[in-house]
Coordinates of C-alpha atoms in Angstrom, one line a residue:
X1 CA -132.1 -105.1 5.3
X2 CA -131.7 -107.6 8.6
X3 CA -131.9 -105.4 11.6
X4 CA -128.6 -106.5 13.2
X5 CA -126.5 -105.1 9.7
X6 CA -128.2 -102.1 10.5
X7 CA -127.1 -101.4 13.5
X8 CA -123.5 -101.9 13.0
X9 CA -123.2 -100.0 9.9
X10 CA -126.2 -97.1 12.2
X11 CA -122.9 -97.8 14.5
X12 CA -119.9 -97.5 12.4
X13 CA -121.7 -94.3 11.1
X14 CA -122.5 -93.0 14.4
X15 CA -118.9 -92.8 15.3
X16 CA -116.5 -91.3 12.2
X17 CA -115.9 -88.3 12.0
X18 CA -114.3 -86.0 9.6
X19 CA -111.0 -84.4 11.4
X20 CA -111.3 -86.9 14.5
X21 CA -113.0 -89.9 15.6
X22 CA -116.6 -88.4 17.7
X23 CA -115.0 -91.2 20.7
X24 CA -112.1 -89.8 20.5
X25 CA -110.7 -89.0 24.0
X26 CA -108.7 -86.6 25.7
X27 CA -106.9 -86.6 29.2
X28 CA -109.0 -83.8 31.1
X29 CA -106.6 -80.1 30.7
X30 CA -105.7 -78.2 33.8
X31 CA -108.0 -76.0 35.4
X32 CA -107.9 -72.8 33.9
X33 CA -107.6 -70.2 36.3
X34 CA -110.4 -68.4 34.4
X35 CA -114.2 -69.3 32.6
X36 CA -115.4 -66.8 30.5
X37 CA -118.8 -68.2 28.5
X38 CA -119.5 -65.6 25.3
X39 CA -122.6 -65.3 23.3
X40 CA -121.5 -68.8 21.2
X41 CA -119.6 -70.4 22.9
X42 CA -116.7 -69.8 25.9
X43 CA -113.7 -68.8 26.9
X44 CA -111.0 -70.8 29.3
X45 CA -108.0 -68.2 30.1
X46 CA -104.5 -69.7 31.4
X47 CA -102.4 -66.9 33.7
X48 CA -98.6 -66.5 32.2
X49 CA -96.0 -67.9 35.7
X50 CA -96.6 -66.5 37.6
X51 CA -98.8 -64.1 37.0
X52 CA -102.0 -62.7 38.9
X53 CA -104.1 -61.9 35.9
X54 CA -104.7 -61.4 31.7
X55 CA -101.1 -59.9 30.9
X56 CA -99.8 -59.5 26.9
X57 CA -102.6 -61.8 25.7
X58 CA -102.3 -64.8 22.5
X59 CA -106.9 -65.2 22.1
X60 CA -107.3 -68.1 19.5
X61 CA -109.5 -70.3 18.0
X62 CA -110.6 -73.9 18.1
X63 CA -111.0 -75.0 14.7
X64 CA -113.3 -77.4 12.8
X65 CA -116.1 -80.6 13.9
X66 CA -118.9 -81.9 14.9
X67 CA -120.2 -80.2 18.8
X68 CA -119.0 -78.1 21.2
X69 CA -115.6 -77.8 21.9
X70 CA -114.1 -79.9 23.6
X71 CA -111.3 -78.5 25.7
X72 CA -109.7 -80.7 26.9
X73 CA -109.0 -83.0 23.8
X74 CA -107.7 -78.9 22.8
X75 CA -105.3 -78.3 25.0
X76 CA -104.0 -82.0 25.2
X77 CA -103.1 -81.2 21.3
X78 CA -101.6 -78.1 22.3
X79 CA -99.2 -79.1 25.1
X80 CA -98.9 -82.7 25.3
X81 CA -98.0 -83.4 20.8
X82 CA -94.2 -82.7 19.8
X83 CA -94.2 -79.8 21.4
X84 CA -95.0 -78.4 24.6
X85 CA -96.8 -74.9 23.2
X86 CA -98.7 -73.9 26.0
X87 CA -96.5 -74.1 28.9
X88 CA -93.8 -72.3 26.1
X89 CA -96.1 -69.2 26.2
X90 CA -96.9 -68.6 29.7
X91 CA -93.2 -68.9 30.5
X92 CA -93.2 -66.3 28.1
X93 CA -95.1 -64.1 30.3
X94 CA -98.6 -64.6 28.6
X95 CA -101.8 -65.3 29.0
X96 CA -102.9 -68.0 26.5
X97 CA -106.5 -67.4 25.3
X98 CA -108.2 -70.6 24.3
X99 CA -111.3 -69.9 21.9
X100 CA -114.3 -72.6 21.7
X101 CA -117.7 -72.3 19.7
X102 CA -120.8 -74.2 21.5
X103 CA -121.1 -75.6 17.6
X104 CA -118.3 -76.0 15.7
X105 CA -120.0 -76.7 12.1
X106 CA -121.8 -73.6 13.0
X107 CA -121.2 -70.9 10.2
X108 CA -118.1 -69.2 9.7
X109 CA -120.4 -66.0 9.8
X110 CA -121.3 -67.3 12.9
X111 CA -118.6 -68.2 14.9
X112 CA -116.7 -64.7 14.4
X113 CA -119.6 -63.3 16.4
X114 CA -118.1 -65.0 19.9
X115 CA -114.6 -64.3 18.5
X116 CA -116.0 -60.6 17.6
X117 CA -116.5 -61.4 21.6
X118 CA -113.2 -63.5 23.1
X119 CA -111.4 -60.2 21.9
X120 CA -113.4 -57.6 23.5
X121 CA -113.8 -59.2 26.6
X122 CA -109.3 -59.4 26.2
X123 CA -109.5 -56.3 25.9
X124 CA -111.6 -55.0 29.2
X125 CA -109.6 -57.5 31.1
X126 CA -106.0 -57.0 30.0
X127 CA -104.0 -55.2 32.1
X128 CA -101.0 -53.2 31.3
X129 CA -101.3 -51.6 27.1
X130 CA -100.3 -54.7 25.3
X131 CA -101.4 -55.4 21.7
X132 CA -103.3 -58.7 21.0
X133 CA -101.6 -61.2 19.1
X134 CA -105.0 -62.9 17.9
X135 CA -105.9 -65.4 15.7
X136 CA -106.8 -69.7 15.2
X137 CA -106.3 -73.4 14.8
X138 CA -108.1 -74.4 11.4
X139 CA -111.2 -73.2 10.1
X140 CA -110.3 -70.8 13.6
X141 CA -108.3 -69.3 11.4
X142 CA -110.7 -67.6 9.3
X143 CA -112.8 -67.2 11.8
X144 CA -110.6 -65.3 13.9
X145 CA -109.5 -62.8 10.0
X146 CA -113.3 -62.6 9.5
X147 CA -113.6 -61.0 13.1
X148 CA -111.0 -58.6 12.7
X149 CA -111.7 -57.7 9.3
X150 CA -115.4 -56.6 10.1
X151 CA -113.6 -55.3 14.0
X152 CA -112.1 -53.1 11.5
X153 CA -114.9 -52.0 8.9
X154 CA -117.6 -51.0 11.5
X155 CA -113.9 -48.5 13.2
X156 CA -113.8 -50.9 16.3
X157 CA -110.1 -51.0 17.7
X158 CA -109.4 -54.6 18.4
X159 CA -105.7 -53.7 19.4
X160 CA -104.4 -56.7 17.7
X161 CA -101.0 -56.4 17.0
X162 CA -100.2 -59.9 15.2
X163 CA -103.2 -62.1 13.1
X164 CA -102.4 -65.9 12.8
X165 CA -103.3 -68.8 11.2
X166 CA -102.4 -72.1 12.2
X167 CA -103.2 -74.0 8.7
X168 CA -106.3 -73.0 7.4
X169 CA -107.9 -72.8 4.8
X170 CA -107.3 -70.3 3.6
X171 CA -108.1 -70.7 -0.1
X172 CA -110.0 -74.0 0.8
X173 CA -109.6 -77.0 1.9
X174 CA -110.0 -80.6 0.8
X175 CA -112.4 -83.2 2.1
X176 CA -112.4 -85.9 -0.9
X177 CA -115.4 -86.4 -3.0
X178 CA -115.5 -90.4 -2.8
X179 CA -116.3 -89.4 1.0
X180 CA -118.5 -86.8 0.3
X181 CA -120.8 -89.8 -1.4
X182 CA -120.0 -92.2 1.0
X183 CA -121.8 -90.4 3.7
X184 CA -124.2 -89.2 1.7
X185 CA -125.2 -93.0 0.9
X186 CA -125.1 -93.9 4.8
X187 CA -127.2 -91.5 5.6
X188 CA -130.0 -93.9 4.8
X189 CA -129.1 -95.2 8.9
X190 CA -127.2 -92.5 10.4
X191 CA -126.4 -89.1 9.5
X192 CA -124.1 -88.3 11.7
X193 CA -121.1 -88.1 8.6
X194 CA -123.6 -86.0 6.2
X195 CA -124.3 -83.6 9.5
X196 CA -120.6 -82.9 9.4
X197 CA -120.1 -82.7 5.8
X198 CA -123.1 -80.7 5.0
X199 CA -122.3 -78.8 7.6
X200 CA -122.1 -74.7 7.3
X201 CA -119.1 -74.4 8.3
X202 CA -117.5 -77.6 6.2
X203 CA -119.5 -75.9 3.3
X204 CA -118.1 -72.3 3.8
X205 CA -115.2 -74.0 3.7
X206 CA -114.7 -76.7 1.2
X207 CA -113.3 -75.9 -2.1
X208 CA -115.6 -78.5 -3.6
X209 CA -119.0 -79.7 -2.3
X210 CA -121.3 -82.1 -3.1
X211 CA -124.8 -82.3 -2.3
X212 CA -126.0 -86.2 -3.2
X213 CA -124.1 -89.2 -4.4
X214 CA -125.8 -88.4 -8.0
X215 CA -124.5 -85.3 -8.0
X216 CA -122.0 -83.4 -9.8
X217 CA -118.8 -81.6 -7.2
X218 CA -119.2 -78.0 -6.7
X219 CA -118.6 -75.1 -5.3
X220 CA -121.1 -74.8 -2.5
X221 CA -123.2 -71.6 -2.6
X222 CA -122.5 -71.0 1.0
X223 CA -119.0 -70.8 0.3
X224 CA -120.0 -67.9 -2.3
X225 CA -122.2 -66.8 0.2
X226 CA -119.2 -66.2 2.9
X227 CA -116.6 -65.5 -0.4
X228 CA -118.9 -62.6 -0.5
X229 CA -119.0 -61.8 3.1
X230 CA -115.5 -61.9 3.7
X231 CA -114.5 -59.8 0.7
X232 CA -117.5 -57.0 1.9
X233 CA -114.8 -56.9 5.4
X234 CA -111.4 -56.1 3.4
X235 CA -110.5 -60.1 2.2
X236 CA -108.0 -59.4 5.6
X237 CA -107.2 -57.2 8.4
X238 CA -105.1 -54.6 7.5
X239 CA -103.8 -52.5 10.5
X240 CA -102.2 -56.2 12.4
X241 CA -99.0 -57.7 11.1
X242 CA -100.7 -61.0 8.8
X243 CA -98.8 -63.8 9.1
X244 CA -99.4 -67.9 8.9
X245 CA -97.6 -72.2 9.4
X246 CA -98.4 -74.9 7.0
X247 CA -98.1 -78.7 8.2
X248 CA -97.0 -79.2 4.5
X249 CA -94.4 -78.7 2.9
X250 CA -93.2 -75.6 0.7
X251 CA -90.9 -77.8 -2.3
X252 CA -93.8 -78.9 -4.0
X253 CA -93.7 -82.5 -3.1
X254 CA -96.0 -84.3 -2.1
X255 CA -97.5 -87.2 0.3
X256 CA -96.5 -90.3 -1.5
X257 CA -100.6 -90.6 -2.3
X258 CA -100.8 -92.0 -6.0
X259 CA -103.2 -90.6 -8.2
X260 CA -105.4 -93.2 -8.7
X261 CA -104.3 -95.5 -6.2
X262 CA -107.2 -98.4 -3.7
X263 CA -107.3 -96.5 -0.8
X264 CA -109.6 -98.3 1.2
X265 CA -111.7 -101.9 0.0
X266 CA -114.0 -103.3 1.7
X267 CA -115.3 -106.7 1.3
X268 CA -118.5 -106.6 2.9
X269 CA -120.5 -108.0 5.0
X270 CA -121.6 -105.0 5.0
X271 CA -119.9 -103.4 1.9
X272 CA -118.7 -105.6 -0.4
X273 CA -117.7 -104.1 -3.8
X274 CA -116.7 -100.8 -2.2
X275 CA -113.8 -99.1 -3.0
X276 CA -112.7 -95.7 -3.0
X277 CA -109.7 -94.5 -5.3
X278 CA -106.9 -91.4 -5.0
X279 CA -108.1 -88.4 -6.5
X280 CA -106.9 -87.9 -10.2
X281 CA -107.1 -85.9 -12.9
X282 CA -109.1 -88.0 -15.6
X283 CA -112.2 -86.4 -17.3
X284 CA -113.9 -88.5 -16.2
X285 CA -111.3 -90.2 -12.8
X286 CA -114.2 -92.7 -11.3
X287 CA -113.1 -92.0 -7.4
X288 CA -115.4 -94.3 -5.9
X289 CA -117.7 -97.2 -6.0
X290 CA -119.9 -97.6 -3.2
X291 CA -121.8 -100.9 -3.2
X292 CA -123.4 -103.2 -0.4
X293 CA -126.9 -103.2 1.8
X294 CA -127.9 -100.1 1.3
X295 CA -127.6 -100.6 -2.5
X296 CA -125.3 -100.3 -5.5
X297 CA -123.3 -99.8 -7.3
X298 CA -123.4 -96.3 -7.3
X299 CA -119.7 -95.1 -9.3
X300 CA -118.9 -92.1 -8.2
X301 CA -116.2 -89.9 -10.4
X302 CA -115.4 -86.0 -10.6
X303 CA -113.8 -84.1 -13.9
X304 CA -110.7 -81.6 -13.8
X305 CA -109.4 -82.1 -10.7
X306 CA -105.9 -82.1 -9.7
X307 CA -104.4 -84.6 -7.3
X308 CA -105.3 -83.2 -4.3
X309 CA -105.4 -86.0 -2.0
X310 CA -101.5 -86.9 -3.0
X311 CA -100.3 -82.6 -2.7
X312 CA -97.9 -81.2 -0.5
X313 CA -100.6 -79.7 2.6
X314 CA -101.9 -80.3 6.5
X315 CA -102.6 -84.6 6.7
X316 CA -106.2 -87.0 7.7
X317 CA -106.5 -89.5 8.4
X318 CA -109.7 -89.1 6.1
X319 CA -109.6 -93.2 5.0
X320 CA -108.5 -94.1 8.2
X321 CA -111.2 -92.7 10.3
X322 CA -113.5 -94.3 8.2
X323 CA -111.8 -97.4 7.7
X324 CA -110.9 -97.9 11.4
X325 CA -115.0 -97.2 12.0
X326 CA -116.4 -99.5 9.5
X327 CA -113.9 -102.4 11.0
X328 CA -115.0 -102.3 14.3
X329 CA -118.5 -102.4 12.8
X330 CA -117.4 -106.2 11.7
X331 CA -116.7 -105.3 7.9
X332 CA -113.6 -106.6 6.0
X333 CA -111.7 -103.4 5.0
X334 CA -108.2 -103.5 3.6
X335 CA -107.0 -99.3 4.0
X336 CA -104.5 -98.7 1.8
X337 CA -103.6 -94.9 2.5
X338 CA -104.7 -93.6 6.4
X339 CA -104.1 -90.0 6.4
X340 CA -104.5 -87.1 2.3
X341 CA -104.2 -84.3 1.5
X342 CA -106.6 -81.5 3.6
X343 CA -104.9 -78.2 3.6
X344 CA -103.2 -77.9 0.8
X345 CA -99.8 -75.5 1.1
X346 CA -100.4 -73.1 -0.9
X347 CA -103.8 -72.7 0.5
X348 CA -102.2 -72.2 4.2
X349 CA -100.3 -69.4 3.3
X350 CA -103.0 -67.9 0.5
X351 CA -100.9 -67.8 -2.6
X352 CA -102.8 -70.1 -4.8
X353 CA -106.0 -71.5 -5.5
X354 CA -106.5 -75.0 -5.9
X355 CA -107.6 -76.0 -9.4
X356 CA -104.7 -76.1 -11.0
X357 CA -102.2 -79.2 -11.1
X358 CA -99.4 -76.6 -10.9
X359 CA -100.4 -74.1 -8.9
X360 CA -101.1 -76.8 -6.4
X361 CA -97.2 -78.8 -6.3
X362 CA -95.6 -75.1 -7.0
X363 CA -92.3 -75.2 -5.5
X364 CA -93.6 -71.9 -2.9
X365 CA -89.7 -72.3 -1.4
X366 CA -89.2 -70.6 -4.8
X367 CA -91.9 -68.2 -5.0
X368 CA -91.2 -63.9 -4.0
X369 CA -93.0 -63.9 -0.7
X370 CA -95.1 -61.0 -1.9
X371 CA -96.9 -63.0 -4.3
X372 CA -99.0 -64.2 -0.7
X373 CA -101.6 -62.9 1.1
X374 CA -99.9 -62.5 4.0
X375 CA -96.7 -60.8 5.9
X376 CA -95.0 -63.3 6.4
X377 CA -95.5 -67.4 7.0
X378 CA -93.8 -71.2 7.4
X379 CA -94.1 -74.0 5.7
X380 CA -93.5 -77.5 6.8
X381 CA -90.1 -79.4 6.5
X382 CA -92.7 -82.7 6.4
X383 CA -96.4 -83.1 5.5
X384 CA -97.2 -82.9 9.2
X385 CA -101.4 -83.9 10.1
X386 CA -103.7 -81.4 10.1
X387 CA -102.9 -78.4 13.1
X388 CA -100.3 -80.9 14.6
X389 CA -98.3 -78.5 17.0
X390 CA -94.8 -79.1 16.5
X391 CA -90.8 -78.0 17.2
X392 CA -90.5 -75.9 14.6
X393 CA -93.3 -74.4 13.7
X394 CA -94.1 -73.8 17.6
X395 CA -90.8 -71.5 18.2
X396 CA -91.5 -69.9 14.2
X397 CA -95.0 -68.6 16.7
X398 CA -93.5 -67.9 19.5
X399 CA -90.8 -66.2 18.2
X400 CA -92.8 -63.5 16.8
X401 CA -95.3 -62.7 19.6
X402 CA -95.8 -58.5 19.2
X403 CA -93.4 -56.9 22.6

């Protein structure tokens, strides 16, 4: 391969983010009232409006990505999108504690230790005896779930009245198998994308994982082990009220991505003949053909999967991020579908597994609420971007803060 073309491939691979483009930059967040150093992470503390200490705390953990928490990006997503969640929370006299991790892709079990330290520091620092709301966004909701459940098995009082997960993949998340194969394919010249998809946290969260280009997608052993560790601490915390919100719809209507349709295709000069398809139910179902300067063609298939890309749920620009990175490197790319499902609605509210088509597309609104593992939940009117703070979700959360 010519050196110039190798460098173009490396440039593209090094900017592909699983959740956001790795080059994404957010405006600088306002100074926090306190910053805490924690084992394996840190926290930024924002007092309630007009207050001078930690009062009626809300403790929320960051989600998945590669590298340390970007607090500027996290704050920007919560405050400057469709709903000013930070301002509204502080106006209610609540202290917001944002918990970040030194490595967001580290094992959920390891990052749960950071979350545990944040909870105990909050209890030690708070003024008054108000009970806490503890939770997190995406992976952060799973981290908080495990941390609280483990504290209960240790008979440690976490003083938490409400647990909240925000579009967290309780029954598993979804990254298209074709994209996972492409991450392995690119690793010959740059393994950045593979380090994200193959990281401990990603393997623990993903419903199915591909361990090599020509492998068979299956549940990762790391996910199997994590599920066992979660079972050993009871699965869920039992003391707080369990709440969740989903960025996906609850009526069973998907996002419009048609099963088997081309989502992304390349016409050279680097990956001519490469194309990726939306997941279909075929046995086998073709989901990608990888070809170009790194070899091929490699045909990637699955067997017996439901139509996950088009399912109701919070979406990611999974194909859009990849396509933009390739286009920036000079590739002729056609992106037919930028976004697909990442956290199915049934996973975010823990009411169905992901292995059956009927369960994945079930009308949750018609089901008895007690079929969920949660005490209460809210689904979105639309299949919105994953972890997007919207007025309907933000107001619902604020109305359920502990007294």
